[in-house]
Amino acid sequence: MNLPLHLASYREIIAFIEGIDVLFMTRGQQVYSGEQHAGLTMLEHSLQCAQLAEGAQAPAQLVAAALLHDVGHFLAPPEMCGNHDVDNTHEERAYV
């Protein structure tokens, strides 16, 4: 979806959200690498970040941003998912 959110149709927004859900369901169980994240999956890491934001009473938009901050990792090849030793430009991959 390349339209600004206020110009997107309800169906486009729902399709976009469903696409994110599919990414979490299909790639979320991959291990999130990095010493401080030992043993976490990508989904667990994302949920923890959202929980921390919610616990800090952040606005809903910031909680959503915390949940989705690494979604670009899901768009990288599986062997690169969550690997901090490789610069997979996940920030650019997630840009809509």
PDB file of C-alpha atoms in Angstrom:
ATOM      1  CA  MET A   1       0.000   0.000   0.000  1.00  0.00           C
ATOM      2  CA  ASN A   2       1.588   3.256  -1.093  1.00  0.00           C
ATOM      3  CA  LEU A   3      -1.301   5.538  -0.213  1.00  0.00           C
ATOM      4  CA  PRO A   4      -1.184   7.718   2.875  1.00  0.00           C
ATOM      5  CA  LEU A   5      -3.168   5.982   5.595  1.00  0.00           C
ATOM      6  CA  HIS A   6      -6.002   8.533   5.506  1.00  0.00           C
ATOM      7  CA  LEU A   7      -6.529   7.792   1.782  1.00  0.00           C
ATOM      8  CA  ALA A   8      -6.384   4.005   2.076  1.00  0.00           C
ATOM      9  CA  SER A   9      -9.597   2.042   1.956  1.00  0.00           C
ATOM     10  CA  TYR A  10     -10.760  -0.124   4.833  1.00  0.00           C
ATOM     11  CA  ARG A  11      -9.981  -3.252   2.776  1.00  0.00           C
ATOM     12  CA  GLU A  12      -6.435  -2.058   2.059  1.00  0.00           C
ATOM     13  CA  ILE A  13      -5.815  -1.396   5.744  1.00  0.00           C
ATOM     14  CA  ILE A  14      -7.181  -4.822   6.745  1.00  0.00           C
ATOM     15  CA  ALA A  15      -5.060  -6.514   4.045  1.00  0.00           C
ATOM     16  CA  PHE A  16      -1.981  -4.675   5.297  1.00  0.00           C
ATOM     17  CA  ILE A  17      -2.618  -5.748   8.910  1.00  0.00           C
ATOM     18  CA  GLU A  18      -3.283  -9.334   7.811  1.00  0.00           C
ATOM     19  CA  GLY A  19       0.038  -9.279   5.943  1.00  0.00           C
ATOM     20  CA  ILE A  20       1.837  -8.300   9.134  1.00  0.00           C
ATOM     21  CA  ASP A  21       0.027 -11.106  10.971  1.00  0.00           C
ATOM     22  CA  VAL A  22       1.202 -13.608   8.353  1.00  0.00           C
ATOM     23  CA  LEU A  23       4.787 -12.391   8.775  1.00  0.00           C
ATOM     24  CA  PHE A  24       4.623 -12.915  12.546  1.00  0.00           C
ATOM     25  CA  MET A  25       3.014 -16.346  12.133  1.00  0.00           C
ATOM     26  CA  THR A  26       5.432 -17.593   9.471  1.00  0.00           C
ATOM     27  CA  ARG A  27       8.682 -15.993  10.641  1.00  0.00           C
ATOM     28  CA  GLY A  28       8.091 -15.119  14.297  1.00  0.00           C
ATOM     29  CA  GLN A  29       9.500 -18.372  15.671  1.00  0.00           C
ATOM     30  CA  GLN A  30      12.943 -17.697  14.252  1.00  0.00           C
ATOM     31  CA  VAL A  31      15.593 -17.101  16.879  1.00  0.00           C
ATOM     32  CA  TYR A  32      16.456 -13.482  17.587  1.00  0.00           C
ATOM     33  CA  SER A  33      20.227 -13.389  17.792  1.00  0.00           C
ATOM     34  CA  GLY A  34      22.284 -11.175  19.993  1.00  0.00           C
ATOM     35  CA  GLU A  35      23.793 -11.803  23.399  1.00  0.00           C
ATOM     36  CA  GLN A  36      21.217  -9.803  25.352  1.00  0.00           C
ATOM     37  CA  HIS A  37      18.384 -11.655  23.585  1.00  0.00           C
ATOM     38  CA  ALA A  38      19.626 -15.235  24.087  1.00  0.00           C
ATOM     39  CA  GLY A  39      16.854 -17.768  23.651  1.00  0.00           C
ATOM     40  CA  LEU A  40      14.219 -15.329  22.379  1.00  0.00           C
ATOM     41  CA  THR A  41      12.273 -15.717  19.186  1.00  0.00           C
ATOM     42  CA  MET A  42      11.573 -12.742  16.959  1.00  0.00           C
ATOM     43  CA  LEU A  43       7.939 -12.816  18.096  1.00  0.00           C
ATOM     44  CA  GLU A  44       8.879 -12.895  21.783  1.00  0.00           C
ATOM     45  CA  HIS A  45      11.260  -9.969  21.298  1.00  0.00           C
ATOM     46  CA  SER A  46       8.571  -7.938  19.548  1.00  0.00           C
ATOM     47  CA  LEU A  47       5.979  -8.733  22.217  1.00  0.00           C
ATOM     48  CA  GLN A  48       8.406  -7.844  25.010  1.00  0.00           C
ATOM     49  CA  CYS A  49       9.114  -4.472  23.428  1.00  0.00           C
ATOM     50  CA  ALA A  50       5.400  -3.743  23.086  1.00  0.00           C
ATOM     51  CA  GLN A  51       4.803  -4.869  26.679  1.00  0.00           C
ATOM     52  CA  LEU A  52       7.543  -2.554  27.937  1.00  0.00           C
ATOM     53  CA  ALA A  53       6.041   0.367  26.040  1.00  0.00           C
ATOM     54  CA  GLU A  54       2.586  -0.453  27.369  1.00  0.00           C
ATOM     55  CA  GLY A  55       3.961  -0.779  30.906  1.00  0.00           C
ATOM     56  CA  ALA A  56       5.464   2.682  30.541  1.00  0.00           C
ATOM     57  CA  GLN A  57       1.974   3.941  29.639  1.00  0.00           C
ATOM     58  CA  ALA A  58       3.096   4.924  26.164  1.00  0.00           C
ATOM     59  CA  PRO A  59       0.415   6.003  23.685  1.00  0.00           C
ATOM     60  CA  ALA A  60      -1.071   3.275  21.480  1.00  0.00           C
ATOM     61  CA  GLN A  61       0.951   4.468  18.473  1.00  0.00           C
ATOM     62  CA  LEU A  62       4.211   3.965  20.367  1.00  0.00           C
ATOM     63  CA  VAL A  63       3.139   0.524  21.597  1.00  0.00           C
ATOM     64  CA  ALA A  64       2.428  -0.430  17.973  1.00  0.00           C
ATOM     65  CA  ALA A  65       5.799   1.003  16.907  1.00  0.00           C
ATOM     66  CA  ALA A  66       7.553  -1.036  19.617  1.00  0.00           C
ATOM     67  CA  LEU A  67       5.778  -4.180  18.418  1.00  0.00           C
ATOM     68  CA  LEU A  68       6.682  -3.582  14.781  1.00  0.00           C
ATOM     69  CA  HIS A  69      10.141  -2.009  15.120  1.00  0.00           C
ATOM     70  CA  ASP A  70      11.948  -5.076  13.702  1.00  0.00           C
ATOM     71  CA  VAL A  71       9.341  -6.244  11.194  1.00  0.00           C
ATOM     72  CA  GLY A  72      11.881  -5.642   8.425  1.00  0.00           C
ATOM     73  CA  HIS A  73      13.818  -8.667   9.717  1.00  0.00           C
ATOM     74  CA  PHE A  74      10.898 -10.829   8.576  1.00  0.00           C
ATOM     75  CA  LEU A  75      11.339  -9.576   5.029  1.00  0.00           C
ATOM     76  CA  ALA A  76      14.987 -10.648   4.882  1.00  0.00           C
ATOM     77  CA  PRO A  77      16.026 -14.157   3.846  1.00  0.00           C
ATOM     78  CA  PRO A  78      15.425 -16.604   6.744  1.00  0.00           C
ATOM     79  CA  GLU A  79      19.136 -17.144   7.404  1.00  0.00           C
ATOM     80  CA  MET A  80      19.501 -13.409   8.074  1.00  0.00           C
ATOM     81  CA  CYS A  81      16.400 -13.032  10.257  1.00  0.00           C
ATOM     82  CA  GLY A  82      17.371 -11.483  13.580  1.00  0.00           C
ATOM     83  CA  ASN A  83      21.082 -11.822  12.904  1.00  0.00           C
ATOM     84  CA  HIS A  84      22.798  -8.706  14.240  1.00  0.00           C
ATOM     85  CA  ASP A  85      26.143  -9.830  12.837  1.00  0.00           C
ATOM     86  CA  VAL A  86      24.819  -9.153   9.325  1.00  0.00           C
ATOM     87  CA  ASP A  87      23.612  -5.754   8.177  1.00  0.00           C
ATOM     88  CA  ASN A  88      20.499  -6.845   6.324  1.00  0.00           C
ATOM     89  CA  THR A  89      19.118  -3.304   5.990  1.00  0.00           C
ATOM     90  CA  HIS A  90      15.933  -4.351   7.768  1.00  0.00           C
ATOM     91  CA  GLU A  91      15.054  -0.728   8.366  1.00  0.00           C
ATOM     92  CA  GLU A  92      14.812  -0.147   4.617  1.00  0.00           C
ATOM     93  CA  ARG A  93      12.976  -3.429   4.004  1.00  0.00           C
ATOM     94  CA  ALA A  94      10.169  -2.410   6.365  1.00  0.00           C
ATOM     95  CA  TYR A  95       9.657   1.018   4.831  1.00  0.00           C
ATOM     96  CA  VAL A  96       6.219   1.235   3.215  1.00  0.00           C
TER      97      VAL A  96
END
